[in-house]
mmCIF file of C-alpha atoms in Angstrom:
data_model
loop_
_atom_site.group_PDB
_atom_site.id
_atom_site.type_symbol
_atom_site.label_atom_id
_atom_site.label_comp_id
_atom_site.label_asym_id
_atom_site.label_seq_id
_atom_site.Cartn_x
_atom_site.Cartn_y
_atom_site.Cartn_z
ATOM 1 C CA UNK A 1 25.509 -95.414 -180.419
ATOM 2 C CA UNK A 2 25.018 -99.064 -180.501
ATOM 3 C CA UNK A 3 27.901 -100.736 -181.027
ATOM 4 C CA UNK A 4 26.776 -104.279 -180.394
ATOM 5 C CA UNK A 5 23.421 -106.359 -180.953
ATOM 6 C CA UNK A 6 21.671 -106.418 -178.243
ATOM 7 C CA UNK A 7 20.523 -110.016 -177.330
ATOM 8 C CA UNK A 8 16.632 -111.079 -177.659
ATOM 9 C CA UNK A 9 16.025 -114.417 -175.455
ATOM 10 C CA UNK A 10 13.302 -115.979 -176.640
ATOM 11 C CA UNK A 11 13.463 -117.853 -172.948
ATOM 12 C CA UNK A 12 11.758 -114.931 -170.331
ATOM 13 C CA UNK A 13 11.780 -116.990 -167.494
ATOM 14 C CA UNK A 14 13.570 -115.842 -164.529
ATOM 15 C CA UNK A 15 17.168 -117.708 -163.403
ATOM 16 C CA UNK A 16 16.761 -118.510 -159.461
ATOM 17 C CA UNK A 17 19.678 -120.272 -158.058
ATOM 18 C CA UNK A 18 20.300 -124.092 -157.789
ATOM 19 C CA UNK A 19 18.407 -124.734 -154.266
ATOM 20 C CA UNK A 20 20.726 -125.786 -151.516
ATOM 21 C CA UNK A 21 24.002 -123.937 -152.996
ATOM 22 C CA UNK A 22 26.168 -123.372 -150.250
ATOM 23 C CA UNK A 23 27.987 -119.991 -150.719
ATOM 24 C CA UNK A 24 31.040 -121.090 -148.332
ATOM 25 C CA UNK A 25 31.950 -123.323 -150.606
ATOM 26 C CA UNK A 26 31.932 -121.262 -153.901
ATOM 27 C CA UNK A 27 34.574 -118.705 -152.132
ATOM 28 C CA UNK A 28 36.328 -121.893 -151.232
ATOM 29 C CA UNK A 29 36.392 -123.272 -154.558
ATOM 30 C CA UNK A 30 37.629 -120.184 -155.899
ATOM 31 C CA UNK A 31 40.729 -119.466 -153.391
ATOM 32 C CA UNK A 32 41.345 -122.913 -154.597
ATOM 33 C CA UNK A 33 41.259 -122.045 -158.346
ATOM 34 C CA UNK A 34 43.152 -118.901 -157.668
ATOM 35 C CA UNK A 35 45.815 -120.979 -155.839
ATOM 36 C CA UNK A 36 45.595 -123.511 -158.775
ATOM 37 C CA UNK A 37 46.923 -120.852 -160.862
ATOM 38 C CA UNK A 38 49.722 -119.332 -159.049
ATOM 39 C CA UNK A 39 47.215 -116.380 -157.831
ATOM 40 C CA UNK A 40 47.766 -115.183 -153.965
ATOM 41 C CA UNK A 41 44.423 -114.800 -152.045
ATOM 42 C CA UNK A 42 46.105 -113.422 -148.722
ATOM 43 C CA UNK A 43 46.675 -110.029 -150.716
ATOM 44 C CA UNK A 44 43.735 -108.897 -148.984
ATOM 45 C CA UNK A 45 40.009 -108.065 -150.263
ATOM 46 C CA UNK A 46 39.881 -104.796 -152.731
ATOM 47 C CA UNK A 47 36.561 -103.598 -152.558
ATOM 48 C CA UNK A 48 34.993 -101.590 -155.157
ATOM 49 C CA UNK A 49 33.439 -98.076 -155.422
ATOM 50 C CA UNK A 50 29.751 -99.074 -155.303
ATOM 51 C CA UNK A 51 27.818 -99.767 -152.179
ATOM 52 C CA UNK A 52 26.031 -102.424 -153.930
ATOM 53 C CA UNK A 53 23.242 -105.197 -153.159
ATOM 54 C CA UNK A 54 25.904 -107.954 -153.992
ATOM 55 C CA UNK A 55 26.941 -110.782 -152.138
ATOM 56 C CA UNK A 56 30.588 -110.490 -150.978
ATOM 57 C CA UNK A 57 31.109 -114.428 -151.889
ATOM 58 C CA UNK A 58 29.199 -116.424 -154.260
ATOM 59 C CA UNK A 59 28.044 -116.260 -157.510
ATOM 60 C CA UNK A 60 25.871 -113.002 -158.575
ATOM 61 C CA UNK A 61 22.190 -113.781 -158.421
ATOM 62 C CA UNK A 62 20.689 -115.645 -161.305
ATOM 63 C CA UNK A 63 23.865 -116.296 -162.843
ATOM 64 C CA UNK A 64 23.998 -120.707 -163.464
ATOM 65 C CA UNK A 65 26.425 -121.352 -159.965
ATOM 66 C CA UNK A 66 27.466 -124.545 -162.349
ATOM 67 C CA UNK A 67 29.036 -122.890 -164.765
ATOM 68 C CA UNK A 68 29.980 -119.290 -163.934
ATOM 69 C CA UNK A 69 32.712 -118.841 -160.881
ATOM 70 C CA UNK A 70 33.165 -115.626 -158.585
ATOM 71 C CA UNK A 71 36.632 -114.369 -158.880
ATOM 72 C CA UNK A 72 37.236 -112.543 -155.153
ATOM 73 C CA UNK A 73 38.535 -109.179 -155.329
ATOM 74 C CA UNK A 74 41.471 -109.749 -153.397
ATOM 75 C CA UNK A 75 42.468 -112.342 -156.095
ATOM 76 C CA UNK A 76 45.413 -111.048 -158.244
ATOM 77 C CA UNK A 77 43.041 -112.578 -161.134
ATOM 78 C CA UNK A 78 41.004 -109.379 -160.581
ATOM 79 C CA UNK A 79 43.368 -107.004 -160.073
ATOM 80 C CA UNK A 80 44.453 -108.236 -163.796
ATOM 81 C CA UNK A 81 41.464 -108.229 -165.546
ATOM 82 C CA UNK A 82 40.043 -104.612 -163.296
ATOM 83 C CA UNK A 83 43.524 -102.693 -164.638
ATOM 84 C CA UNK A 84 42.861 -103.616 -168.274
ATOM 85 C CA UNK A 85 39.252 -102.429 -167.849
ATOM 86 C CA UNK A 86 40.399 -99.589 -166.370
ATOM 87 C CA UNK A 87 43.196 -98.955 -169.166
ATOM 88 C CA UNK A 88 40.526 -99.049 -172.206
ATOM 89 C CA UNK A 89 38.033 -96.634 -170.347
ATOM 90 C CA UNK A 90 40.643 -94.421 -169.166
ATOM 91 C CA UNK A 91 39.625 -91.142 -167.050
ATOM 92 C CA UNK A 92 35.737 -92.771 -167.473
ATOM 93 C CA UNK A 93 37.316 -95.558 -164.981
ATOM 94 C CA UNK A 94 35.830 -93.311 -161.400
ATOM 95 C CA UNK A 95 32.512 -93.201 -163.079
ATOM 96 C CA UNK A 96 32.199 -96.808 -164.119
ATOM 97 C CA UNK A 97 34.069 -99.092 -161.469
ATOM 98 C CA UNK A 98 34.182 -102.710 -161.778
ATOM 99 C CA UNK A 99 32.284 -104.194 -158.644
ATOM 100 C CA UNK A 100 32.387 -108.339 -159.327
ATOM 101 C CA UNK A 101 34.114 -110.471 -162.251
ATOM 102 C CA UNK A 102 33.021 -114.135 -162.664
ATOM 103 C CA UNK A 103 35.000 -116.268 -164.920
ATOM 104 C CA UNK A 104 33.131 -119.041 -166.842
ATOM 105 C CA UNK A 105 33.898 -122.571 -165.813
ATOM 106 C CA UNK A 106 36.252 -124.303 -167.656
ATOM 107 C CA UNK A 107 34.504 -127.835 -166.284
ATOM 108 C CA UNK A 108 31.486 -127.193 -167.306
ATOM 109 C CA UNK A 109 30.272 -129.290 -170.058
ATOM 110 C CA UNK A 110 28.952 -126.867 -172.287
ATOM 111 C CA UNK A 111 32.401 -124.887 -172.079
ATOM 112 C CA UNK A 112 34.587 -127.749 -172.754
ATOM 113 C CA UNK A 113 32.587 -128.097 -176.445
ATOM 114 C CA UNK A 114 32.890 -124.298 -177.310
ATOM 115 C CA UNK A 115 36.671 -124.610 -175.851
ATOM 116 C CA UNK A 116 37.200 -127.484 -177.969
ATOM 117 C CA UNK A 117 35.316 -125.927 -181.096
ATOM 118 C CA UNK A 118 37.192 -122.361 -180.801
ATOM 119 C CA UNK A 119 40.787 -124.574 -180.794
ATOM 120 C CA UNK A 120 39.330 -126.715 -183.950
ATOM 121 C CA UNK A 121 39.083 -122.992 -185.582
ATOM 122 C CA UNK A 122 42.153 -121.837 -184.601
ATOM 123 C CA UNK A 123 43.902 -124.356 -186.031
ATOM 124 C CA UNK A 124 42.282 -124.197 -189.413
ATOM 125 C CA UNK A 125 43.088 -120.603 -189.666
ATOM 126 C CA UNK A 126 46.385 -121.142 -188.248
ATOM 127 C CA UNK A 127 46.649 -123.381 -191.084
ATOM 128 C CA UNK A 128 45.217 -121.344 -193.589
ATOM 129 C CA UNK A 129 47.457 -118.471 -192.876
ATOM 130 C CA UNK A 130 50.628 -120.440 -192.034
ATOM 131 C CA UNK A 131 49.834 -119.853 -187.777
ATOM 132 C CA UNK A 132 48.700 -116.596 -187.667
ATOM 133 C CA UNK A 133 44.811 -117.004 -186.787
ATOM 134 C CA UNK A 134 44.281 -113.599 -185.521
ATOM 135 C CA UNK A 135 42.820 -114.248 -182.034
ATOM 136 C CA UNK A 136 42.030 -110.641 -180.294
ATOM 137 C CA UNK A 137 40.255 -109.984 -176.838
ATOM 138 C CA UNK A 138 36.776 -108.400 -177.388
ATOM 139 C CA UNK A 139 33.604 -107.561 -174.874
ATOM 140 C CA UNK A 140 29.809 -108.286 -175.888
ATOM 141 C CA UNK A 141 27.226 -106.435 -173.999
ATOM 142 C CA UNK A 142 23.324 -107.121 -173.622
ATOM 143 C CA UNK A 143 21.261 -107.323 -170.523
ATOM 144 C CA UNK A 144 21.479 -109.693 -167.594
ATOM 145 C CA UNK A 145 18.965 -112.000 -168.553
ATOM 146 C CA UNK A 146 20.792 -112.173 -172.227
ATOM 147 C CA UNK A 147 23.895 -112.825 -170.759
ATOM 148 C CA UNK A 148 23.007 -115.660 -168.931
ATOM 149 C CA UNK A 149 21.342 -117.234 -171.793
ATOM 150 C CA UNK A 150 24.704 -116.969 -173.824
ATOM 151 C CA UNK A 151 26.163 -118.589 -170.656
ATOM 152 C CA UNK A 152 23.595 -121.894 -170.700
ATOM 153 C CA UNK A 153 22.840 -121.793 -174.612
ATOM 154 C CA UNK A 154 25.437 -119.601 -176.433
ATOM 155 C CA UNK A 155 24.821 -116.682 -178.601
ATOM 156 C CA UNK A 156 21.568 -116.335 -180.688
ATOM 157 C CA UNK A 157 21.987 -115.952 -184.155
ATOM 158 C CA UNK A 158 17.965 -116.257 -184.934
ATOM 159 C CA UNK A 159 16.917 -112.773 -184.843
ATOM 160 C CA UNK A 160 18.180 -109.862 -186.861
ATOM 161 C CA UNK A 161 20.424 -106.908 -184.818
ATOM 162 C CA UNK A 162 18.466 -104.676 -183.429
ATOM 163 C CA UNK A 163 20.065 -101.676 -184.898
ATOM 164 C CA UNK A 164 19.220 -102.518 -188.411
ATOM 165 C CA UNK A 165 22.602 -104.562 -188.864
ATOM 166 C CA UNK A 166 24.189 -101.460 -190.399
ATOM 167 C CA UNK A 167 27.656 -102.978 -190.587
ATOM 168 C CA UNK A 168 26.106 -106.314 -192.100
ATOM 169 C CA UNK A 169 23.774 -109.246 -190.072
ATOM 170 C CA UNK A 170 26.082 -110.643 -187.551
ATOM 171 C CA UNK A 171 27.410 -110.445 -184.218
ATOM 172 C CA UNK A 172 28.973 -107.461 -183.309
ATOM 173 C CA UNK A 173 31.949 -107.572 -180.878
ATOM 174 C CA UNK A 174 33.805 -104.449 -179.525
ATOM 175 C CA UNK A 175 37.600 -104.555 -179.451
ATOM 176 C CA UNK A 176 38.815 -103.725 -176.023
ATOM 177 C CA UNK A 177 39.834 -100.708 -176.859
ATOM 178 C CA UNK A 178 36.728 -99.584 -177.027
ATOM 179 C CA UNK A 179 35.485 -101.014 -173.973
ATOM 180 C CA UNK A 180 33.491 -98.239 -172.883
ATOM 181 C CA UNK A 181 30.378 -98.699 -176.046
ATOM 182 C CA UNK A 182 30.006 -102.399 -175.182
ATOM 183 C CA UNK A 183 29.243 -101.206 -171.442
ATOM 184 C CA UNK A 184 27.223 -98.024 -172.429
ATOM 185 C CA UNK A 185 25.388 -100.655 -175.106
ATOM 186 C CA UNK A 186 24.032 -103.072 -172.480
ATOM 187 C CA UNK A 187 21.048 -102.668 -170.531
ATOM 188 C CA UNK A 188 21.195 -101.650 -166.808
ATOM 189 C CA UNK A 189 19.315 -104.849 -164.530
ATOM 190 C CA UNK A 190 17.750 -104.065 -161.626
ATOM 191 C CA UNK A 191 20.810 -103.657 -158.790
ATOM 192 C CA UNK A 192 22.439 -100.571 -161.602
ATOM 193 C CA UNK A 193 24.694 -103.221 -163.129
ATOM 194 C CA UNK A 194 25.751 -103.445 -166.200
ATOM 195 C CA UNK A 195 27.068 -107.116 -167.546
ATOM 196 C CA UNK A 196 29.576 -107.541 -170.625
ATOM 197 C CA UNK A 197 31.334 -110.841 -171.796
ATOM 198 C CA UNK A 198 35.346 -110.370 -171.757
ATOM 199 C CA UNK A 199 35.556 -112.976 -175.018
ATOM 200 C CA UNK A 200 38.813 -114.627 -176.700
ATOM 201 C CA UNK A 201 37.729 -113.971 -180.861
ATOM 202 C CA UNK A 202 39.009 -115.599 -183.785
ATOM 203 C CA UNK A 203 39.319 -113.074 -186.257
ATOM 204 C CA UNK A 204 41.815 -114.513 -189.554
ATOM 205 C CA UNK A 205 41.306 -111.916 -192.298
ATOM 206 C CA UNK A 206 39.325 -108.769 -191.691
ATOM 207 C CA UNK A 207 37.420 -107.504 -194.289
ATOM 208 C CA UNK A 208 35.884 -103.786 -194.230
ATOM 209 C CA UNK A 209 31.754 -103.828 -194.182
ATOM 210 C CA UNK A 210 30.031 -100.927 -195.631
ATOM 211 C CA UNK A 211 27.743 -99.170 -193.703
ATOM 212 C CA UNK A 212 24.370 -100.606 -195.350
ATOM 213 C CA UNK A 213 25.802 -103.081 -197.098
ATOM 214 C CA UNK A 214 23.340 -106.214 -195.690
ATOM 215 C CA UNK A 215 25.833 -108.285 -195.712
ATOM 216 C CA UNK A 216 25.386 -111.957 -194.112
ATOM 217 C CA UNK A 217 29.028 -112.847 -194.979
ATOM 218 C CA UNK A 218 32.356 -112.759 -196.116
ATOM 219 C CA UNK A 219 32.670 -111.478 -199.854
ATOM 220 C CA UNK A 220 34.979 -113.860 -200.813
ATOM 221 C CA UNK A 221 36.720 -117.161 -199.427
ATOM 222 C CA UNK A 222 40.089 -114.779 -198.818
ATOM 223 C CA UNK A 223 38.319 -113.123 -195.630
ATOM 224 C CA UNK A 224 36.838 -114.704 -192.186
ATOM 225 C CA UNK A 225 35.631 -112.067 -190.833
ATOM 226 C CA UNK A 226 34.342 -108.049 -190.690
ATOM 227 C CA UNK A 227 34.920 -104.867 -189.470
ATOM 228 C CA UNK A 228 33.850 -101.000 -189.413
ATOM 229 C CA UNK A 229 36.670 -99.506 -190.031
ATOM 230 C CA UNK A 230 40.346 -101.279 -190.635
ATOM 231 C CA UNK A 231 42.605 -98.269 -188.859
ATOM 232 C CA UNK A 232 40.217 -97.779 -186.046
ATOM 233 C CA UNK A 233 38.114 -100.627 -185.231
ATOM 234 C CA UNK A 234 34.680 -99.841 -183.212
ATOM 235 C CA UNK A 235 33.417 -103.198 -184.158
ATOM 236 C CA UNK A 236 34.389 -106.480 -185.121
ATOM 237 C CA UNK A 237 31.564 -108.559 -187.341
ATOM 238 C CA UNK A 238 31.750 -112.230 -186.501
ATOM 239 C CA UNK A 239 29.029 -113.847 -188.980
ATOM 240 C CA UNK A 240 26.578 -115.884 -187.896
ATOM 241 C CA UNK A 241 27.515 -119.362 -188.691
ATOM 242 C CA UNK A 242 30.587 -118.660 -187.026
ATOM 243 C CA UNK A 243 29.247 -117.076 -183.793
ATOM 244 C CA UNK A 244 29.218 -120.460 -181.535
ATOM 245 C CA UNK A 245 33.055 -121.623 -182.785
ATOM 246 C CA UNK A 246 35.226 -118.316 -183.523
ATOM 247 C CA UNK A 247 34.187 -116.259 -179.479
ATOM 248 C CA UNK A 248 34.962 -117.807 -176.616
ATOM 249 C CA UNK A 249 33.607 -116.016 -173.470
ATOM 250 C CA UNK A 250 35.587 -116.602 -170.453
ATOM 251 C CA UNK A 251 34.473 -113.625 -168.172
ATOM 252 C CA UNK A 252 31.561 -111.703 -166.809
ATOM 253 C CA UNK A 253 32.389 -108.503 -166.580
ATOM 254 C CA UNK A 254 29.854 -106.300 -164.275
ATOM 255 C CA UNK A 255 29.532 -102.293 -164.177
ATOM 256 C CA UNK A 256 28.219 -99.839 -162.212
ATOM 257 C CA UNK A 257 27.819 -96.916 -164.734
ATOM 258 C CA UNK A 258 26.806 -93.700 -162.440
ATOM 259 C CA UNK A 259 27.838 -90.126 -164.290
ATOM 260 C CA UNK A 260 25.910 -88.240 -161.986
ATOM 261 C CA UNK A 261 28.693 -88.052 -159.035
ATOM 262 C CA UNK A 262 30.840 -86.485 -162.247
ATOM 263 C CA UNK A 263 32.760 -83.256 -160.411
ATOM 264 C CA UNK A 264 31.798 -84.499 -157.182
ATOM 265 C CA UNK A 265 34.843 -87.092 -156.849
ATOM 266 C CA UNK A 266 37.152 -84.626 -158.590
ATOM 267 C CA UNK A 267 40.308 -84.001 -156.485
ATOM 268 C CA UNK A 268 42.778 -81.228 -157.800
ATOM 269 C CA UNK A 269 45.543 -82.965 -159.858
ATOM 270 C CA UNK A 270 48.863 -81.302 -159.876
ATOM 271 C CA UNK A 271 51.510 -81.516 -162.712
ATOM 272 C CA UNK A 272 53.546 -84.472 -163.058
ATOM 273 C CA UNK A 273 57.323 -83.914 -162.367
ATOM 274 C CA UNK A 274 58.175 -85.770 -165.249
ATOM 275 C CA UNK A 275 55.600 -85.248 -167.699
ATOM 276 C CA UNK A 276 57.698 -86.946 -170.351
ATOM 277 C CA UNK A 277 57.095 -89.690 -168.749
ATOM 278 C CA UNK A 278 53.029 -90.748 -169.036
ATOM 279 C CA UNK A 279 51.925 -93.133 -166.267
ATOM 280 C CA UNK A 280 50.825 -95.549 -169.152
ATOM 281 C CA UNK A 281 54.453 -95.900 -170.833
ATOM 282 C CA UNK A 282 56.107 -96.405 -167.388
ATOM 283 C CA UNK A 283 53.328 -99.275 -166.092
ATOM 284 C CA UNK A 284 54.193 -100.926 -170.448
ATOM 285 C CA UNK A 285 57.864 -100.308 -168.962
ATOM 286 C CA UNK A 286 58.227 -101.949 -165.792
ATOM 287 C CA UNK A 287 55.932 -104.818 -167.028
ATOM 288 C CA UNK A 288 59.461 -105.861 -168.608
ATOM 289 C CA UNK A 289 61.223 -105.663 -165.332
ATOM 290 C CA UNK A 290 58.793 -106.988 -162.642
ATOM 291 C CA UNK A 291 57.415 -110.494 -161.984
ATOM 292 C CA UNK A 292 53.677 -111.044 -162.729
ATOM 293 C CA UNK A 293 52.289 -110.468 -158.659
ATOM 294 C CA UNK A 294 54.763 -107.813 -158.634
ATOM 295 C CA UNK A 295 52.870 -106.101 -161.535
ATOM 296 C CA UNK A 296 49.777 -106.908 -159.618
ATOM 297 C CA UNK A 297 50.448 -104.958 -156.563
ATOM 298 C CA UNK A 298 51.507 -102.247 -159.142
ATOM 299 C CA UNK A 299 48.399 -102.369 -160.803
ATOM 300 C CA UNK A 300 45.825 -102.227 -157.578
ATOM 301 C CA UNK A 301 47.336 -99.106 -156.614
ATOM 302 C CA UNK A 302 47.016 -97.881 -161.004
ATOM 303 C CA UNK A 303 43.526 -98.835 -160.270
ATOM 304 C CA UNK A 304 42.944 -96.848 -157.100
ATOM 305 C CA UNK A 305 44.276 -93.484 -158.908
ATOM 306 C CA UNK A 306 42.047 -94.060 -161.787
ATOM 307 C CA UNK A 307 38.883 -94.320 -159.472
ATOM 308 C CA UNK A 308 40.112 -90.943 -157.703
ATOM 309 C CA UNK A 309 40.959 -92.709 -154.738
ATOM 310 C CA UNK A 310 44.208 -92.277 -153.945
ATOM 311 C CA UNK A 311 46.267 -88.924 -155.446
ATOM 312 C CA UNK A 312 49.270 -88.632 -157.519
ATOM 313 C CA UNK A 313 51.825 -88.557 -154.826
ATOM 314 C CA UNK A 314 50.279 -91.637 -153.476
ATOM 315 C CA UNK A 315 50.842 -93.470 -156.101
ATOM 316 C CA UNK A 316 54.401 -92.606 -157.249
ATOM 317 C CA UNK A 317 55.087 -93.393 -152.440
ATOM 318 C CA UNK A 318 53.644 -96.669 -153.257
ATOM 319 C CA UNK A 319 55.305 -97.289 -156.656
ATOM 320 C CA UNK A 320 58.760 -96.667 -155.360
ATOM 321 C CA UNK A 321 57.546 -99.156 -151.900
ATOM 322 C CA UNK A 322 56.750 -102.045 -154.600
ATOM 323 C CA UNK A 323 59.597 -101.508 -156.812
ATOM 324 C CA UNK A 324 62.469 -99.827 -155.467
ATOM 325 C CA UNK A 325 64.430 -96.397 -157.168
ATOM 326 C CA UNK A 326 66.580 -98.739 -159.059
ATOM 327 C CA UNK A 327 64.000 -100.684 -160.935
ATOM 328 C CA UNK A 328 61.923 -97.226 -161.389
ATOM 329 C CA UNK A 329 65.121 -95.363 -162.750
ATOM 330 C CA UNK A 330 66.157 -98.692 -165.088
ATOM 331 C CA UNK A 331 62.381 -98.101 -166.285
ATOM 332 C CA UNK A 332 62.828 -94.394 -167.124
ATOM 333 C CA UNK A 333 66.034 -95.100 -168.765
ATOM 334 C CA UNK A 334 64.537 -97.672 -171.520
ATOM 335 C CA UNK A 335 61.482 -95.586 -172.092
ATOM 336 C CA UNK A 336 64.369 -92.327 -172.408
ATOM 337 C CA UNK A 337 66.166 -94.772 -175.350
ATOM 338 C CA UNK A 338 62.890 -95.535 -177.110
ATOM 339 C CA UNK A 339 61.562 -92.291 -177.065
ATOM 340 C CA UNK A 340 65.029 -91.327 -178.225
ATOM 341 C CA UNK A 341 65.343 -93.618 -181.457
ATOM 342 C CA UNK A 342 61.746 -93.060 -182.255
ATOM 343 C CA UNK A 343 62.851 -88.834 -182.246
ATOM 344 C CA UNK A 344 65.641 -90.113 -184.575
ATOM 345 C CA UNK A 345 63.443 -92.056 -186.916
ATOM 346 C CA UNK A 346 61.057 -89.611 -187.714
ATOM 347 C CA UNK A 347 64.025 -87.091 -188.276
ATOM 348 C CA UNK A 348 65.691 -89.492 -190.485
ATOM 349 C CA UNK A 349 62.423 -90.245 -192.227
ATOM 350 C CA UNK A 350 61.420 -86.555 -192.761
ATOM 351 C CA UNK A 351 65.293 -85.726 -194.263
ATOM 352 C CA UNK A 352 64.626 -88.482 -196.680
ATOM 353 C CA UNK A 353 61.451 -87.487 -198.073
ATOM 354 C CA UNK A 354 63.383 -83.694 -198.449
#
């Protein structure tokens, strides 16, 4: 299923690097903005499933080197943004690595006006709802060439969606927890990649769209925005007027979808000693305990298991390296007192209703 309009550039022309780019100094220029930001880039490079034609340093090819920036792999900036990937897509994570994130630059002219634009938004419907505007983290997908033009021009909102604007004519966004359709949704380039927009979206008041409905925008003044389905979101419906001011894009996100090595990778998985205890709940768990490039190191390793690289036991070895018994235990213990209260709850709950 389509879950997100596919983008029709009405540019075709091809996107050749700036001549003269030296790629030294893009790798330098992003240890520097990794350093900038408190991110280590001696943790060593973590390289990704894919034997790919892509250049180890330096923007991807035809992306604008001006305004796009290669985050290195070894940068704890991609171990961040690789784990929540990896987290929405689940078990689909060995089949559909992450191979190269570029974040958009924050210099660049053309960001600084949608930057400035999205925070002019916010703080209307921060306003209108007394500071609550909503903002949610939400992928676009479309082809290579599509992406780039959102990159130099922003989003198109001249042509109609492509499939048939079902949920109403607008720009569909897929909430991250859905990550997987705005991948499978964009269009494979000519290295096997796939390319989706990580976007910031201003959201304020959802309103559900009926399938067929036509609509170009919000029923009434009371809502901002749309959505399939309230409870379980597949798509958010930004309208077009709002397109250019309410999603931000700050990353290029870019797959390499191959389902054909499915069973091939498999390695037997045993049963978890504690299976109380879901890898998930204890990584939500010792986020509270652990400083941010603790998490990090945490997270590489997360990210290893998912691909099938490393096995079970290897990552509970290296877990208890990073963190120590005591943190790990302290961990265990919280989740045992949530888990615990929530038990009581619904007991309580059902005895009331009897």
């Amino acid at each position: 299923m389509n879950t997100g309009r596919a983008h029709r550039p009405q540019d075709k022309r091809r996107y050749p690097p700036p001549s003269g780019i030296n790629h030294r100094l893009h790798t330098a220029t992003a240890r520097e903005s990794c350093a900038n930001r408190g991110i280590p880039t001696s943790v060593g490079l973590y390289r990704g499933t894919s034997e790919m034609a892509v250049p180890e340093s330096g923007v991807l090819q035809g992306f604008p080197h001006d305004k796009v920036l290669r985050v290195e792999e070894g940068c704890d900036e991609f171990i961040s943004i690789k784990h929540r990937f990896y987290m929405s897509i689940g078990s689909l994570a060995q089949y559909c690595p992450l191979v190269a994130l570029q974040r958009l630059r924050c210099t660049a002219d053309q960001m600084i006006a949608r930057t400035e634009a999205f925070k002019h938004q916010s703080k209307l419907l921060s306003e209108k709802y007394d500071g609550e505007p909503n903002i949610q983290d939400g992928l676009y997908g479309s082809s290579k060439v599509g992406i780039i033009q959102i990159i130099n021009h922003g989003f198109d909102v001249s042509a109609l969606p492509e499939d048939g604007g079902y949920f109403g004519i607008g720009l569909y966004i897929t909430p991250e927890q859905v990550a997987i359709n705005s991948v499978m949704s964009s269009t494979v380039d000519v290295d096997g990649l796939r390319h989706v927009l990580l976007c910031r979206v201003i959201l304020g008041r959802m309103e559900e769209v009926i399938r067929g409905s036509g609509q170009s925008q919000s029923s009434s003044k009371q809502y901002d925005s749309g959505v399939d389905n309230q409870q379980f979101p597949t798509r958010y419906i930004i309208w077009y007027p709002h397109a250019n001011t309410r999603i931000l894009p700050q990353y290029v996100l870019s797959v390499k979808v191959d389902f054909r090595s499915r069973g091939l990778q498999k390695q037997p998985r045993t049963q978890p000693i504690t299976p109380w205890m879901p890898f998930r709940a204890l990584l939500s768990e010792l986020d509270k305990f652990l400083p941010k490039p603790t998490m990090c190191r945490v997270w590489r390793y997360h990210c290893q298991f998912l691909e099938r690289k490393i096995t079970r036991q290897e990552l509970v070895f290296h877990l208890r390296q990073i963190t120590g018994d005591k943190i790990l235990i302290a961990a265990l213990r919280s989740f045992q007192i949530k888990k615990f209260g929530a038990e009581i709850a619904a007991f309580l709950k059902g005895k009331k209703k009897k």
